[in-house]
CSV table of C-alpha atoms and ligand atoms in Angstrom, one decimal:
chain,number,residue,atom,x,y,z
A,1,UNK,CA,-28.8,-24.9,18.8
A,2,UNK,CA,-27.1,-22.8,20.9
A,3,UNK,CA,-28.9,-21.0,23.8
A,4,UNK,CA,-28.8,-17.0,24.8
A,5,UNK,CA,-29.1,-16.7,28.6
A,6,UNK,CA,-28.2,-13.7,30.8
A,7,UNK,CA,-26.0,-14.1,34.2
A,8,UNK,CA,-29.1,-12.2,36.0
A,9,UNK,CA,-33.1,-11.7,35.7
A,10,UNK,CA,-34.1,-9.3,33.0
A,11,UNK,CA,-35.7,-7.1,36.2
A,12,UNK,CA,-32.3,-6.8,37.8
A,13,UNK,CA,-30.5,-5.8,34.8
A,14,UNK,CA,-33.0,-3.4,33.6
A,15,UNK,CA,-32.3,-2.0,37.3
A,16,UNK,CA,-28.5,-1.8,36.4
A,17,UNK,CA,-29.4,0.0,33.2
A,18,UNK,CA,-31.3,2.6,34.7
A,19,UNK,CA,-29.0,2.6,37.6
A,20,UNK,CA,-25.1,3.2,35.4
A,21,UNK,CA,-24.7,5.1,33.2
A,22,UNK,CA,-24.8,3.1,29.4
A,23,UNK,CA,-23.8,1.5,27.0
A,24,UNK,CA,-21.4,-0.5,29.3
A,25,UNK,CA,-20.3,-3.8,29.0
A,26,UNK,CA,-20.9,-6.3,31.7
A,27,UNK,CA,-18.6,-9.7,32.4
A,28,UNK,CA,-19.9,-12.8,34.3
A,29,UNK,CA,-17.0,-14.2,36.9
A,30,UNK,CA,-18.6,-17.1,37.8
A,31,UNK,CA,-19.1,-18.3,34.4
A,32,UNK,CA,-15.4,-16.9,33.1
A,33,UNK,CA,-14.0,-19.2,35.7
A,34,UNK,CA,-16.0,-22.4,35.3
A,35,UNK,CA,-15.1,-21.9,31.7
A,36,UNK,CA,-11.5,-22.1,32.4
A,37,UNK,CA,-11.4,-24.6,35.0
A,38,UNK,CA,-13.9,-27.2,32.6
A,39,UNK,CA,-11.1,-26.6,29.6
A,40,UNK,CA,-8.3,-27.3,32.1
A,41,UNK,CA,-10.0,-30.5,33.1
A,42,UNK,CA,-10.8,-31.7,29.8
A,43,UNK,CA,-7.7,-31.5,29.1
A,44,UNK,CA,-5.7,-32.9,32.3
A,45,UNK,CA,-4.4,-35.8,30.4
A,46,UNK,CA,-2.2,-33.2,28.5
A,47,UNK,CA,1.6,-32.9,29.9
A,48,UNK,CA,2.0,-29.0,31.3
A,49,UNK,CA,-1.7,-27.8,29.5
A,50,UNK,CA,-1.8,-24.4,29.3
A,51,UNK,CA,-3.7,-21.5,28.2
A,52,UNK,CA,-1.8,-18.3,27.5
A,53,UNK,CA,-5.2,-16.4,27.0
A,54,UNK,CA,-5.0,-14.0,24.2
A,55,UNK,CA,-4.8,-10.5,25.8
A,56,UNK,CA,-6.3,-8.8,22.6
A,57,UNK,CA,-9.6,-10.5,23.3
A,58,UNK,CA,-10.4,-8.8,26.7
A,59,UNK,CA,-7.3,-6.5,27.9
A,60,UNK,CA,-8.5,-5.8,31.8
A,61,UNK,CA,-6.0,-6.8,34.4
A,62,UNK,CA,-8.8,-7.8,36.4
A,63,UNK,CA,-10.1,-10.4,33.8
A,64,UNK,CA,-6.6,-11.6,33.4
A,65,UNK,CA,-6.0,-11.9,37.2
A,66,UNK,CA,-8.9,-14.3,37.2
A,67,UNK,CA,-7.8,-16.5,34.5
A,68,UNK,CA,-4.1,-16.3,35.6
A,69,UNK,CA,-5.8,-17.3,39.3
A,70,UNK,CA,-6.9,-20.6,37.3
A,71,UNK,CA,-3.2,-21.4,35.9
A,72,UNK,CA,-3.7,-19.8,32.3
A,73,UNK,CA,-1.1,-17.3,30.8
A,74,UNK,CA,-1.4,-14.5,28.8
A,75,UNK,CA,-0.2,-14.5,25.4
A,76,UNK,CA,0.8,-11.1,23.7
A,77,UNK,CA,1.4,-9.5,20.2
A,78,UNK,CA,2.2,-5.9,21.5
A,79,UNK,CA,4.7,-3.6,24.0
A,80,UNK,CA,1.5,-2.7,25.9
A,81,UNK,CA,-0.3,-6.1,26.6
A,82,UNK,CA,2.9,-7.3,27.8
A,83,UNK,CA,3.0,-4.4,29.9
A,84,UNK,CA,-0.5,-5.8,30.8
A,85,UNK,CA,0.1,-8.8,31.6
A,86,UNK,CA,3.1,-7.6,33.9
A,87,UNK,CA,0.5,-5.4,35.8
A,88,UNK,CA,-1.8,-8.4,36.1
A,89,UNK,CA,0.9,-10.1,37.6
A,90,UNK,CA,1.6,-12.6,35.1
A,91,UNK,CA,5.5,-13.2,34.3
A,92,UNK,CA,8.2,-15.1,33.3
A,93,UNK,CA,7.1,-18.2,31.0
A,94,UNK,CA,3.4,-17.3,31.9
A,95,UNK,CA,3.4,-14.8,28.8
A,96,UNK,CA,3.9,-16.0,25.1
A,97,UNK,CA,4.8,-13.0,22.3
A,98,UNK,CA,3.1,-14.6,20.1
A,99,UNK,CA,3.5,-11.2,17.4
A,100,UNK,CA,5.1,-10.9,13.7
A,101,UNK,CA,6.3,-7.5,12.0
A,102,UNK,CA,7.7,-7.1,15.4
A,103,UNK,CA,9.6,-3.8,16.5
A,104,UNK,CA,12.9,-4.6,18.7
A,105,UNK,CA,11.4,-3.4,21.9
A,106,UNK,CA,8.8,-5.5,22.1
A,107,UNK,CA,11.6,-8.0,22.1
A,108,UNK,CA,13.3,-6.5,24.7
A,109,UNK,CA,10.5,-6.5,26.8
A,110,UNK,CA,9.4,-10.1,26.4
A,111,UNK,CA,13.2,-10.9,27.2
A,112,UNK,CA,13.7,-8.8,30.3
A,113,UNK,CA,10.2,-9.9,31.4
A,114,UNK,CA,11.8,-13.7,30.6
A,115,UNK,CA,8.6,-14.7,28.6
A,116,UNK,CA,8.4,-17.5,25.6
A,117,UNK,CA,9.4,-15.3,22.5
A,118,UNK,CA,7.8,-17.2,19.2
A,119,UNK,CA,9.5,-16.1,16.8
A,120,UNK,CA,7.1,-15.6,13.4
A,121,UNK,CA,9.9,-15.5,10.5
A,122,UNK,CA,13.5,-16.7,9.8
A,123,UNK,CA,14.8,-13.1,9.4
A,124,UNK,CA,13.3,-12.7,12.9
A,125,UNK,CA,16.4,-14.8,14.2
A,126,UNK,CA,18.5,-12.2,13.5
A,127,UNK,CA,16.3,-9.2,14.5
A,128,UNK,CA,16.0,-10.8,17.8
A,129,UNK,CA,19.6,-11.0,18.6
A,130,UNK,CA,20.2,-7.6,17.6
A,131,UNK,CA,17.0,-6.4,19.9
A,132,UNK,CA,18.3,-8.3,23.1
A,133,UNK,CA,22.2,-8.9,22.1
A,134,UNK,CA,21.8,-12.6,22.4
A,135,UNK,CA,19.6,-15.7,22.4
A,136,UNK,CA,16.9,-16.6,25.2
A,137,UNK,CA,17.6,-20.4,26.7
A,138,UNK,CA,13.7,-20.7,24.9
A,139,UNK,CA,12.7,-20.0,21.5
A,140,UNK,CA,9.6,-20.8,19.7
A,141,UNK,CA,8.3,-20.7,15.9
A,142,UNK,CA,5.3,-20.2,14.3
A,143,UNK,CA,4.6,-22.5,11.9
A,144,UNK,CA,3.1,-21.5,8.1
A,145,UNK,CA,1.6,-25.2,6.7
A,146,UNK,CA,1.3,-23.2,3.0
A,147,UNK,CA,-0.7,-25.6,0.6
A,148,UNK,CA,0.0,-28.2,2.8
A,149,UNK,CA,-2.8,-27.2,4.5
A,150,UNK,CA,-6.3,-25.9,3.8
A,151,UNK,CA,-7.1,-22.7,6.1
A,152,UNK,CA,-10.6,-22.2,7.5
A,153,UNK,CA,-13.0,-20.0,6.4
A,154,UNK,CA,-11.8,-16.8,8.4
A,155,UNK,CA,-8.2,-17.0,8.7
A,156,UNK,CA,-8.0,-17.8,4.9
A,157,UNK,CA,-5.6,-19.8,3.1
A,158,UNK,CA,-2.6,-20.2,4.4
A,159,UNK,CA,-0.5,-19.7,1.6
A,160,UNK,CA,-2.2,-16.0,1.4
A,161,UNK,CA,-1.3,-15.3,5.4
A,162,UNK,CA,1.3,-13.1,6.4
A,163,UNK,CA,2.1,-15.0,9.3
A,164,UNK,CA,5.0,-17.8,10.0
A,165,UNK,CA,7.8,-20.0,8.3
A,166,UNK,CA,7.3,-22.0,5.7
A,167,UNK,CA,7.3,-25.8,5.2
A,168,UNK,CA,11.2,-25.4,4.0
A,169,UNK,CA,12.6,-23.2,6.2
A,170,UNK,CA,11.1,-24.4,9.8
A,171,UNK,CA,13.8,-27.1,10.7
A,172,UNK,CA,16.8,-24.9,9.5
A,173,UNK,CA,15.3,-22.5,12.5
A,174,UNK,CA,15.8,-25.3,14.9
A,175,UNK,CA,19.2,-26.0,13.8
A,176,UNK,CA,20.2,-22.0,13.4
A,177,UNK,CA,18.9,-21.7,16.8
A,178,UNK,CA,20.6,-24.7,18.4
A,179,UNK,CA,23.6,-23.8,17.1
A,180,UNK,CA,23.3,-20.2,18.4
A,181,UNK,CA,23.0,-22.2,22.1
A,182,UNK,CA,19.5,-21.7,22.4
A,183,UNK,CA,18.0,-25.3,25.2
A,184,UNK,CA,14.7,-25.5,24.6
A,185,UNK,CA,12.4,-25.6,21.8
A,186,UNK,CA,8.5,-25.4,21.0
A,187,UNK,CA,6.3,-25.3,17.9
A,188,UNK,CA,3.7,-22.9,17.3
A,189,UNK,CA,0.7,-22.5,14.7
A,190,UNK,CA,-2.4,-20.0,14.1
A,191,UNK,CA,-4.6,-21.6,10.8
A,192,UNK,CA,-8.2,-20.7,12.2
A,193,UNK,CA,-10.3,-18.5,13.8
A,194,UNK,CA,-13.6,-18.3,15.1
A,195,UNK,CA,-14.1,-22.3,14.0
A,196,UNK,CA,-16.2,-24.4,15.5
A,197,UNK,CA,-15.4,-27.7,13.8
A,198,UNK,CA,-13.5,-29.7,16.4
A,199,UNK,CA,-12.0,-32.2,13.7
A,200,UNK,CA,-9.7,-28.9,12.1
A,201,UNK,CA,-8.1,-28.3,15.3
A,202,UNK,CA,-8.0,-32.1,15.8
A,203,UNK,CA,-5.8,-32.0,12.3
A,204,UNK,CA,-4.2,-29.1,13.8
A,205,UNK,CA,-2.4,-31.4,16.3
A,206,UNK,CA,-1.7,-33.8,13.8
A,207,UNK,CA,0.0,-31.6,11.4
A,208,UNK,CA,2.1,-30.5,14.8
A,209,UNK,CA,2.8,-33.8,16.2
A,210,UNK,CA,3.8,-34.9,12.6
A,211,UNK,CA,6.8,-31.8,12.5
A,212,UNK,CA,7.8,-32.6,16.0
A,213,UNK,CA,8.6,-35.8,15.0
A,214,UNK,CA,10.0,-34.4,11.6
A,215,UNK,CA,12.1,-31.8,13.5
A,216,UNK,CA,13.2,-34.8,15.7
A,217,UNK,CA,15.0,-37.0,12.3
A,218,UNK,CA,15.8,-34.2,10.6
A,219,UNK,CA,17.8,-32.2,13.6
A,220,UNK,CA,17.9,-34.1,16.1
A,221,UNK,CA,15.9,-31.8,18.2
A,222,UNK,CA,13.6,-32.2,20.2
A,223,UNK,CA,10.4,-29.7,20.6
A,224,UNK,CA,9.7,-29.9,24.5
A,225,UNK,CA,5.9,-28.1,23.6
A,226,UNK,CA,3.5,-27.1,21.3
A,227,UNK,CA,1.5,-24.2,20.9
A,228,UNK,CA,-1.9,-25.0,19.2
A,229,UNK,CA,-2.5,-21.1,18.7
A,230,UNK,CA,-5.9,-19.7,19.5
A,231,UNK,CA,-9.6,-19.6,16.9
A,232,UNK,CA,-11.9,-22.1,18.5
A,233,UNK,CA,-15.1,-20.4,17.7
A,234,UNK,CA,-18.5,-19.5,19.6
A,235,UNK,CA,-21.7,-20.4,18.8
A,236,UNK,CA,-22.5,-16.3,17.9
A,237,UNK,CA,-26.4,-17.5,15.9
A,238,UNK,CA,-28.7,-19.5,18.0
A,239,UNK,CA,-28.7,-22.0,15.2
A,240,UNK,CA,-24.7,-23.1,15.7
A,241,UNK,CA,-23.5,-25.4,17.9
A,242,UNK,CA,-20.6,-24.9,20.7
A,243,UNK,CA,-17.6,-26.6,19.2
A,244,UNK,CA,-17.2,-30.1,20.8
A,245,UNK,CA,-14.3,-29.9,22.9
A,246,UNK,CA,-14.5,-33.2,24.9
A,247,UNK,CA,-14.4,-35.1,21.7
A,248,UNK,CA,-11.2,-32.5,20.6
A,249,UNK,CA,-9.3,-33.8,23.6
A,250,UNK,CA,-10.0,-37.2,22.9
A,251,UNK,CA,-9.1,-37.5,19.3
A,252,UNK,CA,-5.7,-35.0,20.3
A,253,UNK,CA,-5.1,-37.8,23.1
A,254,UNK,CA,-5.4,-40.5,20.6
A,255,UNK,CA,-3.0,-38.3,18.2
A,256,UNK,CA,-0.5,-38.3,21.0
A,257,UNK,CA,-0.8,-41.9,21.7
A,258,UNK,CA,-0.1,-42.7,18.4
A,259,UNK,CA,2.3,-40.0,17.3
A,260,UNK,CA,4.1,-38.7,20.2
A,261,UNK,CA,4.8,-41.2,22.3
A,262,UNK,CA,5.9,-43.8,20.0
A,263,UNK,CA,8.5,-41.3,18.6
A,264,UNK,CA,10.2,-40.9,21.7
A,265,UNK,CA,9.1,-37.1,22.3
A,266,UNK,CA,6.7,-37.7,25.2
A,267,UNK,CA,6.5,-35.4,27.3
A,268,UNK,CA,5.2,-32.9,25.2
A,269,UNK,CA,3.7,-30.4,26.7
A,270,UNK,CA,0.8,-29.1,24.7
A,271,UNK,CA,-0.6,-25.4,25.2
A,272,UNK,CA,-3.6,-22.9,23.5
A,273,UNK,CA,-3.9,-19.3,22.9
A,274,UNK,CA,-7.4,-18.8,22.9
A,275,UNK,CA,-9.1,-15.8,24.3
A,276,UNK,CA,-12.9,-16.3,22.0
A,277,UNK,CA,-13.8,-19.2,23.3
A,278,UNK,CA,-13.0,-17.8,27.3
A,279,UNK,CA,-14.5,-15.0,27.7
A,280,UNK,CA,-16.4,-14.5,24.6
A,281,UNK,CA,-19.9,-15.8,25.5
A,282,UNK,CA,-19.6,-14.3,29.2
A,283,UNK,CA,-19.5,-10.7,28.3
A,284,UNK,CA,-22.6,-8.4,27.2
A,285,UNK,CA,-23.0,-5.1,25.7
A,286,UNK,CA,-25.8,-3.1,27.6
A,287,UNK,CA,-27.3,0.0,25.8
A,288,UNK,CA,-30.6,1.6,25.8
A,289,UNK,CA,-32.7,2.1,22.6
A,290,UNK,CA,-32.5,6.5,21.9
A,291,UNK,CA,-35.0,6.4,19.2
A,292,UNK,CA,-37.3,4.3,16.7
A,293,UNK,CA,-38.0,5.6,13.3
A,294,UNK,CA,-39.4,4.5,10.1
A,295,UNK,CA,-37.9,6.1,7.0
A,296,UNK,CA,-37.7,3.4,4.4
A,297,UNK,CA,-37.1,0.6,6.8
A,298,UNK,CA,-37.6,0.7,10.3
A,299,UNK,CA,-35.1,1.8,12.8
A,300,UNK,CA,-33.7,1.2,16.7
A,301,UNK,CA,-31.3,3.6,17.0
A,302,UNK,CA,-29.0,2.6,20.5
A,303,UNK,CA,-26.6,5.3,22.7
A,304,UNK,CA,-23.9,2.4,22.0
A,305,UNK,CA,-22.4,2.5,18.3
A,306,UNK,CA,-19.9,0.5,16.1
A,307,UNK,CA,-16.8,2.1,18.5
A,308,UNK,CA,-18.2,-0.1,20.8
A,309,UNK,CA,-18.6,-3.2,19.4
A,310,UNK,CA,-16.7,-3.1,16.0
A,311,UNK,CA,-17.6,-7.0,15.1
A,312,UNK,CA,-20.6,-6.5,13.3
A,313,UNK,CA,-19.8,-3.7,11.0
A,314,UNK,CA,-16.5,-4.9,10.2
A,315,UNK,CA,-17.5,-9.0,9.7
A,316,UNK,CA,-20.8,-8.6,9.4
A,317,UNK,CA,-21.1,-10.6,12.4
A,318,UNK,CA,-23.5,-11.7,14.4
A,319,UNK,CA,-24.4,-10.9,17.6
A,320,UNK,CA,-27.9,-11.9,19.2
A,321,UNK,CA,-29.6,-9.5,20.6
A,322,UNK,CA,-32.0,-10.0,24.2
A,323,UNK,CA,-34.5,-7.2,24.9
A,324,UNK,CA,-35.3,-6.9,28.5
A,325,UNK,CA,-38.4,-7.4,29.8
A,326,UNK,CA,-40.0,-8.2,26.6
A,327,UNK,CA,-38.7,-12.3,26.6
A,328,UNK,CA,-42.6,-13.0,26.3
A,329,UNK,CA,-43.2,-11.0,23.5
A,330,UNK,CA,-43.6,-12.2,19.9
A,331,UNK,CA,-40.6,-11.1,17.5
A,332,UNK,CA,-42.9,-10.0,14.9
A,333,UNK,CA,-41.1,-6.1,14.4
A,334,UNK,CA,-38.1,-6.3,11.7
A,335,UNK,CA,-35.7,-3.6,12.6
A,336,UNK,CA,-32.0,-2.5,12.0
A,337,UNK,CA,-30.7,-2.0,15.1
A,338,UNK,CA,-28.3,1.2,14.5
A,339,UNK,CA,-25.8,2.9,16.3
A,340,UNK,CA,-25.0,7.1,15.8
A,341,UNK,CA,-21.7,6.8,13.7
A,342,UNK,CA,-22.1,9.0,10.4
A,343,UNK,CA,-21.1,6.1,9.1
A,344,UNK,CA,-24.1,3.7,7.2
A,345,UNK,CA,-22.6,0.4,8.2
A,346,UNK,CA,-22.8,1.2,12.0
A,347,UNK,CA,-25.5,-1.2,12.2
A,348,UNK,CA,-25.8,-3.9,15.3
A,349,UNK,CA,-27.9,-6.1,13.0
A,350,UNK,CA,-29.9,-5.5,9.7
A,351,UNK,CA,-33.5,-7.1,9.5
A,352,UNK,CA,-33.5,-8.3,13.0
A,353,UNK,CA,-36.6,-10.1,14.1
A,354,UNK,CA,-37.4,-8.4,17.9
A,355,UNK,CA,-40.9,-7.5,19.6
A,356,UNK,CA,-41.8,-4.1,18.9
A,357,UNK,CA,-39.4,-1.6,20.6
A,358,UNK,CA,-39.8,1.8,22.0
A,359,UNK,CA,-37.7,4.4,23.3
A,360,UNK,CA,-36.3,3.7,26.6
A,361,UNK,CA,-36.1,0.0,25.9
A,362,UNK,CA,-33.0,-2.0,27.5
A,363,UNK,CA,-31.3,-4.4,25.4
A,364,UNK,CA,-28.1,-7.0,25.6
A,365,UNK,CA,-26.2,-7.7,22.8
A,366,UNK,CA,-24.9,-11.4,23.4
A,367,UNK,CA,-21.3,-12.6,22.8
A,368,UNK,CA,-19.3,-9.4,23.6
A,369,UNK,CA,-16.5,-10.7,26.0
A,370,UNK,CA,-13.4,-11.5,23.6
A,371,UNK,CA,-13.1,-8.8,21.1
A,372,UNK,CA,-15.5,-6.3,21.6
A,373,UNK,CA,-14.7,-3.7,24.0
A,374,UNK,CA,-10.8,-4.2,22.5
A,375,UNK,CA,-11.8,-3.7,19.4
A,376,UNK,CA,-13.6,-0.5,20.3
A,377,UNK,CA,-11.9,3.0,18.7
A,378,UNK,CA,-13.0,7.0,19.2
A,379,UNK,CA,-14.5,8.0,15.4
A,380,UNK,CA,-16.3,10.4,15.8
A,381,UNK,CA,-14.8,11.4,19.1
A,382,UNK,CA,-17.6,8.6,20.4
A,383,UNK,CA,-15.7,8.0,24.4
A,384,UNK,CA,-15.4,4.4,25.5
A,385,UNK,CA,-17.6,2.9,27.9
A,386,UNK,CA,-16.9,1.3,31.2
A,387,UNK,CA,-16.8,-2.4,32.5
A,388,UNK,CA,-18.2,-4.0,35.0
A,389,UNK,CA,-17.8,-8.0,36.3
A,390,UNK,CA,-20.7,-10.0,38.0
A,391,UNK,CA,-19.1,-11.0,40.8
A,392,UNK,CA,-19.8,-14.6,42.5
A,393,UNK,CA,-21.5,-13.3,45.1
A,394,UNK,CA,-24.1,-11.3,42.9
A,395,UNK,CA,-22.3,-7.2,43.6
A,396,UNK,CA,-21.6,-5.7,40.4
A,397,UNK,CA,-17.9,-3.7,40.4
A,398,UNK,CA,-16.1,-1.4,38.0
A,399,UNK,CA,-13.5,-2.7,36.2
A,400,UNK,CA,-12.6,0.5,34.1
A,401,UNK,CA,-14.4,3.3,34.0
A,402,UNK,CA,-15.7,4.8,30.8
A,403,UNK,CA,-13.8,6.9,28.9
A,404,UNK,CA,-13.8,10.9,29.4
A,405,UNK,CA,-14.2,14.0,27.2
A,406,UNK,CA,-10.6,14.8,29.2
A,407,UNK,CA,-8.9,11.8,28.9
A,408,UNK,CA,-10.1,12.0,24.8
A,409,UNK,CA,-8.2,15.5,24.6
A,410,UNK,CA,-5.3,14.6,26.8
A,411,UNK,CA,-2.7,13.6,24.0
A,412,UNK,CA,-3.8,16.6,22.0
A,413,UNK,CA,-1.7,19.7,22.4
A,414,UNK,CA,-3.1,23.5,22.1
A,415,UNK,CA,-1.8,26.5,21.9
A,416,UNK,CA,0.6,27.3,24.5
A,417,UNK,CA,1.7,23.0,24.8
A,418,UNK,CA,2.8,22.8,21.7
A,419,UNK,CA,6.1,21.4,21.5
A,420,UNK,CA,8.5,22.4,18.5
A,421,UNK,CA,10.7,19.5,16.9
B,1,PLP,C1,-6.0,-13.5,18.0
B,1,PLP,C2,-5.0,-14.5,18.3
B,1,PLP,C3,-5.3,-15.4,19.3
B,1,PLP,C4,-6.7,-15.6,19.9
B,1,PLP,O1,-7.7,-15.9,19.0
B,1,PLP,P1,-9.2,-16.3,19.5
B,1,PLP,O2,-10.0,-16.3,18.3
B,1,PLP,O3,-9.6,-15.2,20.4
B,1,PLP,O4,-9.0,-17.6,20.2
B,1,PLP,C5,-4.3,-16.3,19.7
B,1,PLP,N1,-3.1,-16.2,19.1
B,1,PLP,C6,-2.8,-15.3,18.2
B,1,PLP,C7,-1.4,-15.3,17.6
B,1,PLP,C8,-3.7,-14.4,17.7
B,1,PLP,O5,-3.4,-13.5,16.8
């Protein structure tokens, strides 16, 4: 079981609802940071651990400055979030471009700003070199097990996945690289997401571990780190469990014991990519309920919609939802909680269990800080809405402000701007 708390009282959020403007999403420092700090710990025994938080997940400088504060990194797949993670003052072997189909200038960019390039395919070796006119002193690969490996429920089979280089071609990338003069090597993989069965990313290691030492016969080189990727889940229903990640560090300790350090290749330093399991339970979608209706169900219609929390259209996810003030009340109402979209499946949750709701009502949906305001778009011209952090000391601050109708028609050129090509 899995609990749904809030960072404040129900009474002083209901006064922030009333108070700002909604929908807005709201992020809890305090419990961001703890996060981080307990994952660091857990894993101290780990040579050079690492987080390079995945920027997709929660792209505010703000959020990344905190993390960054606590020694994690910031791992990109586009020109912009390296941009980001420049502005957020991370640099140099602090960012990972972890990306595939990638255009040439976001390998430039990753060069000049001297970050870890991973590179996801063989041909990539080549595109790289003609992007930066030459070979960083650091190169990195990510790793496609095929049917070696079965995927996990969300990520899919592996053999199916766009991403990586296969089984047969991983150790000629080594030697093509080394020959090209390229120092230092690390070894990357993605096969999960959103999992929350600690013995997959325990085999994870393994499988890693196992090519290192692979590489190592086969090239004679050695991988100085590896990159476990990101998709440790959250416990989104009340009925899941958080994944156990004491017991993960354990077992991956063991794995090293056994593994690593008997094949010669310790130190290896070991690093993550997640952003889910960081921010993800620490940041909460506020909106207020606009209308209830009954047609041939019953309806809570909210001023937030899909464009600002795409999860549970697109997945059919799961996001719990808290209704302030009314914790006492029975959950005896079965609703679909709706946003305005002319679109049917921008529903929050179909045959939700909540008290019985009226107009004005405030609620939280749970589970919104990696992957929810990112993921947000402007269908239906819908604006996106602001963020705010929790500080430590209890102030609330903006952290971007929401979206205008002037910054929504800024790109758009009328009569008069129009520019002939
Ligand atoms: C999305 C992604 C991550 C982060 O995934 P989480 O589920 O947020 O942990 C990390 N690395 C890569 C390459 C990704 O695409």
């Amino acid at each position: 079981m899995s609990k749904k708390t809030l960072p404040i009282g129900h009474g002083e959020m209901l006064e922030l609802a009333y108070q700002l403007p909604t929908p807005f999403y709201l992020y809890d420092e305090k419990a961001i940071v703890d996060n981080a700090r307990n994952l660091k710990k857990l894993f101290s025994w780990a040579p050079g651990f690492c987080n390079y938080y995945a920027v997709k997940a929660c792209p505010n400088p703000t959020i990344l400055k905190l993390l960054s504060q606590e020694g994690f990194g910031a791992d990109c797949s586009s020109l912009p979030e390296l941009l980001l993670s420049k502005a957020s003052g991370i640099t140099g072997k602090k960012i990972m471009l972890t990306s595939n189909d990638t255009p040439a200038d976001e390998f430039k960019a990753a060069y000049e700003l001297g970050a870890i390039i991973n590179l996801d395919d063989i041909t990539h070796i080549q595109a790289l070199e003609e992007a930066i006119g030459t070979v960083p002193e650091t190169i990195c690969f990510r790793y496609n097990p095929g049917p070696d490996r079965t995927g996990n429920a969300i990520i899919g089979n592996p053999v199916e996945a766009k991403y990586g280089v296969t089984s047969s071609q991983i150790v000629d990338c080594y030697r093509i690289m080394k020959e090209k003069g390229v120092k230092h090597f690390g070894l990357h993989t993605m096969v999960a997401s959103n999992e929350l069965d600690g013995s997959y990313i325990v085999e994870t290691a393994r499988m890693l571990f196992d090519l290192c030492v692979r590489i190592q016969k086969e090239a004679g080189i050695r991988i100085e780190f590896i990159d476990m990727g990101g998709g440790i889940g959250i416990p989104y229903r009340l009925d899941q469990e958080a994944m156990d990640l004491a017991m993960v560090s354990k077992e991956m300790q063991k794995l090293y014991e056994t593994i690593v350090v008997p094949a010669g290749l310790d130190p290896l330093q070991i690093v993550f990519e997640c952003g889910r399991v960081i921010t993800g339970p620490y940041g909460y979608l506020v909106s207020k309920v606009l209308h209830v209706t009954n047609k041939y169900k019953d309806y809570v219609g909210l001023d937030a919609s899909m464009a600002n929390l795409m999860r549970p259209a697109l997945y059919g996810s799961y996001h719990h939802i808290t209704v302030l003030g009314k914790d006492k009340q029975p959950c005896d109402h079965t609703y679909d909680v709706t946003g305005s979209l002319c679109e049917n499946n921008d529903k929050f949750a179909i045959d939700r269990k909540l008290p019985a709701m009226q107009k004005g009502d405030v609620v939280v949906l749970h589970d919104a800080g990696a992957h929810g305001h990112s993921m947000g778009f402007n269908y239906n011209a819908k604006l996106r809405s602001a963020e705010y952090l929790l500080k430590r000391d209890g102030s609330v601050v903006m952290i971007r402000r929401a979206q205008t109708y002037e910054d929504y028609v800024e790109t758009l050129r009328f009569e008069g701007s129009m520019v002939e090509v």
